Amino acid sequence: ILPTLYAALCTYLVNPSKMADYEGILLGMGNPLLDISAVVDEDFLSKYDIKLNNAILAEDKHLPMYDEMSSKYTVEYIAGGATQNSIRVAQWMLQIPGATSYIGSIGKDKYGEEMINNSKSAGVNVHYYEDETAPTGTCAVCVVGGERSLIANLSAANCYKVEHLKLPENWALVEKAKYIYIAGFFLTVSPESIQLVAEHAAATNKIFTMNLSAPFICEFFKDAQEKALP
């Protein structure tokens, strides 16, 4: 997708009047997570049974690690999540205001507000579903020796509702986009939303892309994945 979007940027630079053609050209849907990133040590990895170069969902044993990281190490907070990261990079490459859009679920809390501000300042047109029952999702990014492991606590990101997608102002983003990207991680949250968007893309001959994201997606969400692939 990115080389094609870069070609669009080159066209825009030659003819700025074409800017409107690229508004909302790329849409991402996924699990927005506030990354808590820190360089940790081997003892920390052992304590929480973390393997490097892996991506997993947090279990109960992992939940204390987020506060411990914040208190023990120098952390950086980043509006992340696999799909949102990709969309933000695409927006940075394009340098066309509003060229990218993003849909996902956050909580109504300070981390959610930080996510909104961070993403909008990057130029992404975000349409979050704001859940009032769960906190904004977080992802521990544990770095050791230049290698990393991701432990995601989805929380509100796990609460996305297809009804939000069907709202006119949100479905308009789907209709406007020419390219759609959804990470495999979103199969754990709203396969119904994926199916709806995928069928639209197929019917309108748009570019629809997914990836495998992590081994557990193929292992535990195989049925939803195989339903979306055609």
PDB file of C-alpha atoms in Angstrom:
ATOM      1  CA  ILE A   1       0.000   0.000   0.000  1.00  0.00           C
ATOM      2  CA  LEU A   2       2.670   2.550   0.993  1.00  0.00           C
ATOM      3  CA  PRO A   3       4.434   2.724  -2.429  1.00  0.00           C
ATOM      4  CA  THR A   4       1.045   3.406  -4.041  1.00  0.00           C
ATOM      5  CA  LEU A   5       0.265   6.123  -1.510  1.00  0.00           C
ATOM      6  CA  TYR A   6       3.718   7.606  -2.037  1.00  0.00           C
ATOM      7  CA  ALA A   7       2.969   7.824  -5.748  1.00  0.00           C
ATOM      8  CA  ALA A   8      -0.214   9.677  -4.804  1.00  0.00           C
ATOM      9  CA  LEU A   9       1.876  12.096  -2.754  1.00  0.00           C
ATOM     10  CA  CYS A  10       4.153  12.763  -5.743  1.00  0.00           C
ATOM     11  CA  THR A  11       1.098  13.521  -7.890  1.00  0.00           C
ATOM     12  CA  TYR A  12      -0.204  15.893  -5.228  1.00  0.00           C
ATOM     13  CA  LEU A  13       3.120  17.728  -5.036  1.00  0.00           C
ATOM     14  CA  VAL A  14       3.021  18.264  -8.796  1.00  0.00           C
ATOM     15  CA  ASN A  15      -0.647  19.313  -8.714  1.00  0.00           C
ATOM     16  CA  PRO A  16      -1.818  20.501  -5.267  1.00  0.00           C
ATOM     17  CA  SER A  17      -5.350  20.997  -6.607  1.00  0.00           C
ATOM     18  CA  LYS A  18      -5.680  17.207  -6.473  1.00  0.00           C
ATOM     19  CA  MET A  19      -5.460  17.242  -2.664  1.00  0.00           C
ATOM     20  CA  ALA A  20      -9.202  16.568  -2.276  1.00  0.00           C
ATOM     21  CA  ASP A  21      -8.754  13.285  -4.183  1.00  0.00           C
ATOM     22  CA  TYR A  22      -6.616  11.928  -1.349  1.00  0.00           C
ATOM     23  CA  GLU A  23      -8.820  12.892   1.586  1.00  0.00           C
ATOM     24  CA  GLY A  24      -9.571   9.679   3.488  1.00  0.00           C
ATOM     25  CA  ILE A  25      -7.842   7.532   0.865  1.00  0.00           C
ATOM     26  CA  LEU A  26      -6.555   5.076   3.521  1.00  0.00           C
ATOM     27  CA  LEU A  27      -8.673   3.676   6.364  1.00  0.00           C
ATOM     28  CA  GLY A  28      -7.415   1.570   9.229  1.00  0.00           C
ATOM     29  CA  MET A  29      -9.464  -0.373  11.791  1.00  0.00           C
ATOM     30  CA  GLY A  30      -7.955  -1.986  14.831  1.00  0.00           C
ATOM     31  CA  ASN A  31      -7.216  -2.027  18.538  1.00  0.00           C
ATOM     32  CA  PRO A  32      -5.950   1.377  19.736  1.00  0.00           C
ATOM     33  CA  LEU A  33      -3.561   0.907  22.627  1.00  0.00           C
ATOM     34  CA  LEU A  34      -1.501   3.385  24.570  1.00  0.00           C
ATOM     35  CA  ASP A  35       2.013   1.955  24.395  1.00  0.00           C
ATOM     36  CA  ILE A  36       4.016   1.967  27.618  1.00  0.00           C
ATOM     37  CA  SER A  37       7.537   1.489  26.298  1.00  0.00           C
ATOM     38  CA  ALA A  38      10.661   0.944  28.402  1.00  0.00           C
ATOM     39  CA  VAL A  39      14.040  -0.748  28.386  1.00  0.00           C
ATOM     40  CA  VAL A  40      13.712  -3.440  31.067  1.00  0.00           C
ATOM     41  CA  ASP A  41      15.993  -6.195  32.371  1.00  0.00           C
ATOM     42  CA  GLU A  42      16.032  -9.980  32.219  1.00  0.00           C
ATOM     43  CA  ASP A  43      14.735 -10.268  35.783  1.00  0.00           C
ATOM     44  CA  PHE A  44      11.617  -8.328  34.795  1.00  0.00           C
ATOM     45  CA  LEU A  45      11.033 -10.652  31.841  1.00  0.00           C
ATOM     46  CA  SER A  46      11.446 -13.717  34.053  1.00  0.00           C
ATOM     47  CA  LYS A  47       9.140 -12.343  36.734  1.00  0.00           C
ATOM     48  CA  TYR A  48       6.267 -12.024  34.252  1.00  0.00           C
ATOM     49  CA  ASP A  49       7.178 -15.024  32.089  1.00  0.00           C
ATOM     50  CA  ILE A  50       7.823 -12.904  28.986  1.00  0.00           C
ATOM     51  CA  LYS A  51       9.646 -14.168  25.898  1.00  0.00           C
ATOM     52  CA  LEU A  52      11.409 -11.733  23.597  1.00  0.00           C
ATOM     53  CA  ASN A  53      10.238 -11.219  20.017  1.00  0.00           C
ATOM     54  CA  ASN A  54       6.693 -12.210  20.898  1.00  0.00           C
ATOM     55  CA  ALA A  55       3.254 -10.591  20.918  1.00  0.00           C
ATOM     56  CA  ILE A  56       0.627 -11.851  23.355  1.00  0.00           C
ATOM     57  CA  LEU A  57      -2.553 -10.803  25.120  1.00  0.00           C
ATOM     58  CA  ALA A  58      -2.154 -10.026  28.811  1.00  0.00           C
ATOM     59  CA  GLU A  59      -3.257 -12.621  31.355  1.00  0.00           C
ATOM     60  CA  ASP A  60      -4.047 -11.918  35.005  1.00  0.00           C
ATOM     61  CA  LYS A  61      -0.408 -12.557  35.917  1.00  0.00           C
ATOM     62  CA  HIS A  62       0.680  -9.701  33.638  1.00  0.00           C
ATOM     63  CA  LEU A  63      -1.674  -6.991  34.924  1.00  0.00           C
ATOM     64  CA  PRO A  64       0.637  -5.617  37.684  1.00  0.00           C
ATOM     65  CA  MET A  65       3.475  -5.129  35.218  1.00  0.00           C
ATOM     66  CA  TYR A  66       2.101  -1.907  33.702  1.00  0.00           C
ATOM     67  CA  ASP A  67       2.267   0.073  36.942  1.00  0.00           C
ATOM     68  CA  GLU A  68       5.589  -1.542  37.819  1.00  0.00           C
ATOM     69  CA  MET A  69       7.076  -0.472  34.491  1.00  0.00           C
ATOM     70  CA  SER A  70       5.922   3.114  35.061  1.00  0.00           C
ATOM     71  CA  SER A  71       7.373   3.264  38.562  1.00  0.00           C
ATOM     72  CA  LYS A  72      10.592   1.278  38.001  1.00  0.00           C
ATOM     73  CA  TYR A  73      11.760   2.358  34.546  1.00  0.00           C
ATOM     74  CA  THR A  74      11.841   5.446  32.345  1.00  0.00           C
ATOM     75  CA  VAL A  75       8.796   4.936  30.131  1.00  0.00           C
ATOM     76  CA  GLU A  76       7.522   6.578  26.969  1.00  0.00           C
ATOM     77  CA  TYR A  77       3.788   6.815  26.232  1.00  0.00           C
ATOM     78  CA  ILE A  78       2.825   6.472  22.571  1.00  0.00           C
ATOM     79  CA  ALA A  79      -0.575   6.272  20.856  1.00  0.00           C
ATOM     80  CA  GLY A  80      -0.180   2.849  19.337  1.00  0.00           C
ATOM     81  CA  GLY A  81      -1.674  -0.474  18.472  1.00  0.00           C
ATOM     82  CA  ALA A  82      -0.507  -2.332  15.372  1.00  0.00           C
ATOM     83  CA  THR A  83      -2.951  -0.807  12.894  1.00  0.00           C
ATOM     84  CA  GLN A  84      -2.875   2.698  14.343  1.00  0.00           C
ATOM     85  CA  ASN A  85       0.933   2.707  14.179  1.00  0.00           C
ATOM     86  CA  SER A  86       0.809   1.815  10.485  1.00  0.00           C
ATOM     87  CA  ILE A  87      -1.795   4.487   9.761  1.00  0.00           C
ATOM     88  CA  ARG A  88       0.227   7.150  11.560  1.00  0.00           C
ATOM     89  CA  VAL A  89       3.332   6.267   9.552  1.00  0.00           C
ATOM     90  CA  ALA A  90       1.321   6.406   6.318  1.00  0.00           C
ATOM     91  CA  GLN A  91      -0.033   9.822   7.329  1.00  0.00           C
ATOM     92  CA  TRP A  92       3.495  11.044   8.040  1.00  0.00           C
ATOM     93  CA  MET A  93       4.651   9.820   4.619  1.00  0.00           C
ATOM     94  CA  LEU A  94       1.751  11.385   2.754  1.00  0.00           C
ATOM     95  CA  GLN A  95       1.847  14.803   4.448  1.00  0.00           C
ATOM     96  CA  ILE A  96      -1.673  15.458   3.115  1.00  0.00           C
ATOM     97  CA  PRO A  97      -4.076  16.586   5.874  1.00  0.00           C
ATOM     98  CA  GLY A  98      -6.810  14.018   6.487  1.00  0.00           C
ATOM     99  CA  ALA A  99      -5.454  11.493   3.990  1.00  0.00           C
ATOM    100  CA  THR A 100      -5.825   8.723   6.569  1.00  0.00           C
ATOM    101  CA  SER A 101      -8.649   7.690   8.898  1.00  0.00           C
ATOM    102  CA  TYR A 102      -8.798   5.269  11.795  1.00  0.00           C
ATOM    103  CA  ILE A 103     -11.568   3.488  13.711  1.00  0.00           C
ATOM    104  CA  GLY A 104     -11.265   1.660  17.043  1.00  0.00           C
ATOM    105  CA  SER A 105     -12.426   1.693  20.669  1.00  0.00           C
ATOM    106  CA  ILE A 106     -10.987   3.607  23.635  1.00  0.00           C
ATOM    107  CA  GLY A 107     -12.117   4.366  27.179  1.00  0.00           C
ATOM    108  CA  LYS A 108     -13.458   7.657  28.481  1.00  0.00           C
ATOM    109  CA  ASP A 109     -10.415   8.485  30.599  1.00  0.00           C
ATOM    110  CA  LYS A 110      -7.176  10.483  30.587  1.00  0.00           C
ATOM    111  CA  TYR A 111      -5.377   7.849  28.490  1.00  0.00           C
ATOM    112  CA  GLY A 112      -8.200   8.044  25.970  1.00  0.00           C
ATOM    113  CA  GLU A 113      -7.885  11.831  25.802  1.00  0.00           C
ATOM    114  CA  GLU A 114      -4.149  11.489  25.307  1.00  0.00           C
ATOM    115  CA  MET A 115      -4.784   8.989  22.496  1.00  0.00           C
ATOM    116  CA  ILE A 116      -7.167  11.386  20.735  1.00  0.00           C
ATOM    117  CA  ASN A 117      -4.819  14.352  21.016  1.00  0.00           C
ATOM    118  CA  ASN A 118      -1.777  12.337  19.964  1.00  0.00           C
ATOM    119  CA  SER A 119      -3.462  10.871  16.890  1.00  0.00           C
ATOM    120  CA  LYS A 120      -5.061  14.128  15.762  1.00  0.00           C
ATOM    121  CA  SER A 121      -1.763  15.959  16.123  1.00  0.00           C
ATOM    122  CA  ALA A 122      -0.291  13.351  13.767  1.00  0.00           C
ATOM    123  CA  GLY A 123      -2.918  14.334  11.186  1.00  0.00           C
ATOM    124  CA  VAL A 124      -5.041  11.177  11.391  1.00  0.00           C
ATOM    125  CA  ASN A 125      -8.831  11.548  11.226  1.00  0.00           C
ATOM    126  CA  VAL A 126      -9.787   9.336  14.187  1.00  0.00           C
ATOM    127  CA  HIS A 127     -13.344   8.188  14.851  1.00  0.00           C
ATOM    128  CA  TYR A 128     -13.095   6.288  18.144  1.00  0.00           C
ATOM    129  CA  TYR A 129     -15.912   4.463  19.856  1.00  0.00           C
ATOM    130  CA  GLU A 130     -15.658   5.666  23.478  1.00  0.00           C
ATOM    131  CA  ASP A 131     -16.613   2.920  25.909  1.00  0.00           C
ATOM    132  CA  GLU A 132     -17.731   4.024  29.371  1.00  0.00           C
ATOM    133  CA  THR A 133     -17.234   0.672  31.109  1.00  0.00           C
ATOM    134  CA  ALA A 134     -13.556  -0.102  30.464  1.00  0.00           C
ATOM    135  CA  PRO A 135     -10.287   1.853  30.613  1.00  0.00           C
ATOM    136  CA  THR A 136      -8.296   2.660  27.500  1.00  0.00           C
ATOM    137  CA  GLY A 137      -6.225  -0.314  26.359  1.00  0.00           C
ATOM    138  CA  THR A 138      -2.498  -0.423  26.997  1.00  0.00           C
ATOM    139  CA  CYS A 139       0.442  -2.335  25.594  1.00  0.00           C
ATOM    140  CA  ALA A 140       3.665  -2.991  27.463  1.00  0.00           C
ATOM    141  CA  VAL A 141       6.629  -2.720  25.112  1.00  0.00           C
ATOM    142  CA  CYS A 142       9.488  -4.468  26.897  1.00  0.00           C
ATOM    143  CA  VAL A 143      12.868  -3.830  25.292  1.00  0.00           C
ATOM    144  CA  VAL A 144      16.012  -5.794  26.129  1.00  0.00           C
ATOM    145  CA  GLY A 145      19.186  -5.629  24.056  1.00  0.00           C
ATOM    146  CA  GLY A 146      17.437  -4.103  21.074  1.00  0.00           C
ATOM    147  CA  GLU A 147      14.771  -6.813  21.008  1.00  0.00           C
ATOM    148  CA  ARG A 148      11.214  -6.313  22.183  1.00  0.00           C
ATOM    149  CA  SER A 149       8.130  -8.146  23.368  1.00  0.00           C
ATOM    150  CA  LEU A 150       4.553  -6.830  23.360  1.00  0.00           C
ATOM    151  CA  ILE A 151       1.974  -7.629  26.050  1.00  0.00           C
ATOM    152  CA  ALA A 152      -1.392  -6.092  25.194  1.00  0.00           C
ATOM    153  CA  ASN A 153      -4.144  -5.447  27.727  1.00  0.00           C
ATOM    154  CA  LEU A 154      -7.003  -4.682  25.342  1.00  0.00           C
ATOM    155  CA  SER A 155      -9.546  -3.383  27.899  1.00  0.00           C
ATOM    156  CA  ALA A 156     -11.673  -0.839  26.004  1.00  0.00           C
ATOM    157  CA  ALA A 157     -10.111  -1.828  22.668  1.00  0.00           C
ATOM    158  CA  ASN A 158     -11.886  -5.155  23.162  1.00  0.00           C
ATOM    159  CA  CYS A 159     -15.283  -3.411  23.339  1.00  0.00           C
ATOM    160  CA  TYR A 160     -15.702  -2.201  19.767  1.00  0.00           C
ATOM    161  CA  LYS A 161     -19.280  -2.506  18.482  1.00  0.00           C
ATOM    162  CA  VAL A 162     -20.271  -2.988  14.861  1.00  0.00           C
ATOM    163  CA  GLU A 163     -23.143  -0.556  15.518  1.00  0.00           C
ATOM    164  CA  HIS A 164     -20.541   2.218  15.763  1.00  0.00           C
ATOM    165  CA  LEU A 165     -19.200   1.288  12.335  1.00  0.00           C
ATOM    166  CA  LYS A 166     -22.704   1.457  10.850  1.00  0.00           C
ATOM    167  CA  LEU A 167     -23.273   5.057  11.963  1.00  0.00           C
ATOM    168  CA  PRO A 168     -23.442   7.276   8.846  1.00  0.00           C
ATOM    169  CA  GLU A 169     -20.458   9.430   9.829  1.00  0.00           C
ATOM    170  CA  ASN A 170     -18.299   6.335  10.343  1.00  0.00           C
ATOM    171  CA  TRP A 171     -19.483   4.271   7.383  1.00  0.00           C
ATOM    172  CA  ALA A 172     -18.728   7.347   5.243  1.00  0.00           C
ATOM    173  CA  LEU A 173     -15.041   6.729   6.022  1.00  0.00           C
ATOM    174  CA  VAL A 174     -15.366   3.208   4.609  1.00  0.00           C
ATOM    175  CA  GLU A 175     -17.075   4.459   1.479  1.00  0.00           C
ATOM    176  CA  LYS A 176     -14.513   7.217   0.928  1.00  0.00           C
ATOM    177  CA  ALA A 177     -11.431   5.003   1.376  1.00  0.00           C
ATOM    178  CA  LYS A 178      -9.734   3.390  -1.601  1.00  0.00           C
ATOM    179  CA  TYR A 179      -7.379   1.351   0.563  1.00  0.00           C
ATOM    180  CA  ILE A 180      -8.324  -0.425   3.802  1.00  0.00           C
ATOM    181  CA  TYR A 181      -5.932  -2.024   6.278  1.00  0.00           C
ATOM    182  CA  ILE A 182      -6.923  -4.141   9.290  1.00  0.00           C
ATOM    183  CA  ALA A 183      -4.389  -6.051  11.380  1.00  0.00           C
ATOM    184  CA  GLY A 184      -5.203  -9.658  12.248  1.00  0.00           C
ATOM    185  CA  PHE A 185      -5.385  -8.635  15.911  1.00  0.00           C
ATOM    186  CA  PHE A 186      -8.828  -7.101  15.244  1.00  0.00           C
ATOM    187  CA  LEU A 187     -10.179 -10.622  14.621  1.00  0.00           C
ATOM    188  CA  THR A 188     -10.177 -11.045  18.403  1.00  0.00           C
ATOM    189  CA  VAL A 189     -12.522  -8.073  18.816  1.00  0.00           C
ATOM    190  CA  SER A 190     -14.989  -7.562  15.977  1.00  0.00           C
ATOM    191  CA  PRO A 191     -14.884 -10.112  13.150  1.00  0.00           C
ATOM    192  CA  GLU A 192     -18.380  -8.890  12.197  1.00  0.00           C
ATOM    193  CA  SER A 193     -16.954  -5.433  11.457  1.00  0.00           C
ATOM    194  CA  ILE A 194     -14.123  -6.951   9.421  1.00  0.00           C
ATOM    195  CA  GLN A 195     -16.590  -8.985   7.395  1.00  0.00           C
ATOM    196  CA  LEU A 196     -18.771  -5.956   6.708  1.00  0.00           C
ATOM    197  CA  VAL A 197     -15.856  -3.861   5.453  1.00  0.00           C
ATOM    198  CA  ALA A 198     -14.314  -6.742   3.500  1.00  0.00           C
ATOM    199  CA  GLU A 199     -17.571  -7.404   1.656  1.00  0.00           C
ATOM    200  CA  HIS A 200     -17.845  -3.697   0.801  1.00  0.00           C
ATOM    201  CA  ALA A 201     -14.269  -3.690  -0.532  1.00  0.00           C
ATOM    202  CA  ALA A 202     -14.918  -6.780  -2.624  1.00  0.00           C
ATOM    203  CA  ALA A 203     -18.128  -5.339  -4.061  1.00  0.00           C
ATOM    204  CA  THR A 204     -16.503  -2.002  -4.973  1.00  0.00           C
ATOM    205  CA  ASN A 205     -13.135  -3.375  -6.137  1.00  0.00           C
ATOM    206  CA  LYS A 206     -11.129  -1.655  -3.408  1.00  0.00           C
ATOM    207  CA  ILE A 207      -7.813  -2.803  -1.966  1.00  0.00           C
ATOM    208  CA  PHE A 208      -8.455  -4.622   1.324  1.00  0.00           C
ATOM    209  CA  THR A 209      -5.445  -5.859   3.297  1.00  0.00           C
ATOM    210  CA  MET A 210      -4.898  -7.868   6.453  1.00  0.00           C
ATOM    211  CA  ASN A 211      -1.955  -9.608   8.055  1.00  0.00           C
ATOM    212  CA  LEU A 212      -1.494 -12.568  10.388  1.00  0.00           C
ATOM    213  CA  SER A 213      -0.215 -10.392  13.291  1.00  0.00           C
ATOM    214  CA  ALA A 214       0.832 -13.177  15.674  1.00  0.00           C
ATOM    215  CA  PRO A 215       0.825 -16.984  15.938  1.00  0.00           C
ATOM    216  CA  PHE A 216      -2.069 -17.039  18.419  1.00  0.00           C
ATOM    217  CA  ILE A 217      -4.351 -15.402  15.824  1.00  0.00           C
ATOM    218  CA  CYS A 218      -3.885 -18.312  13.411  1.00  0.00           C
ATOM    219  CA  GLU A 219      -4.154 -20.820  16.255  1.00  0.00           C
ATOM    220  CA  PHE A 220      -7.211 -19.587  18.148  1.00  0.00           C
ATOM    221  CA  PHE A 221      -9.097 -17.394  15.650  1.00  0.00           C
ATOM    222  CA  LYS A 222      -8.734 -19.548  12.581  1.00  0.00           C
ATOM    223  CA  ASP A 223     -12.449 -19.713  11.741  1.00  0.00           C
ATOM    224  CA  ALA A 224     -12.916 -15.934  11.689  1.00  0.00           C
ATOM    225  CA  GLN A 225      -9.697 -15.524   9.734  1.00  0.00           C
ATOM    226  CA  GLU A 226     -10.671 -18.063   7.087  1.00  0.00           C
ATOM    227  CA  LYS A 227     -14.096 -16.455   6.734  1.00  0.00           C
ATOM    228  CA  ALA A 228     -12.535 -13.055   5.995  1.00  0.00           C
ATOM    229  CA  LEU A 229      -9.836 -14.224   3.576  1.00  0.00           C
ATOM    230  CA  PRO A 230     -12.032 -14.861   0.501  1.00  0.00           C
TER     231      PRO A 230
END
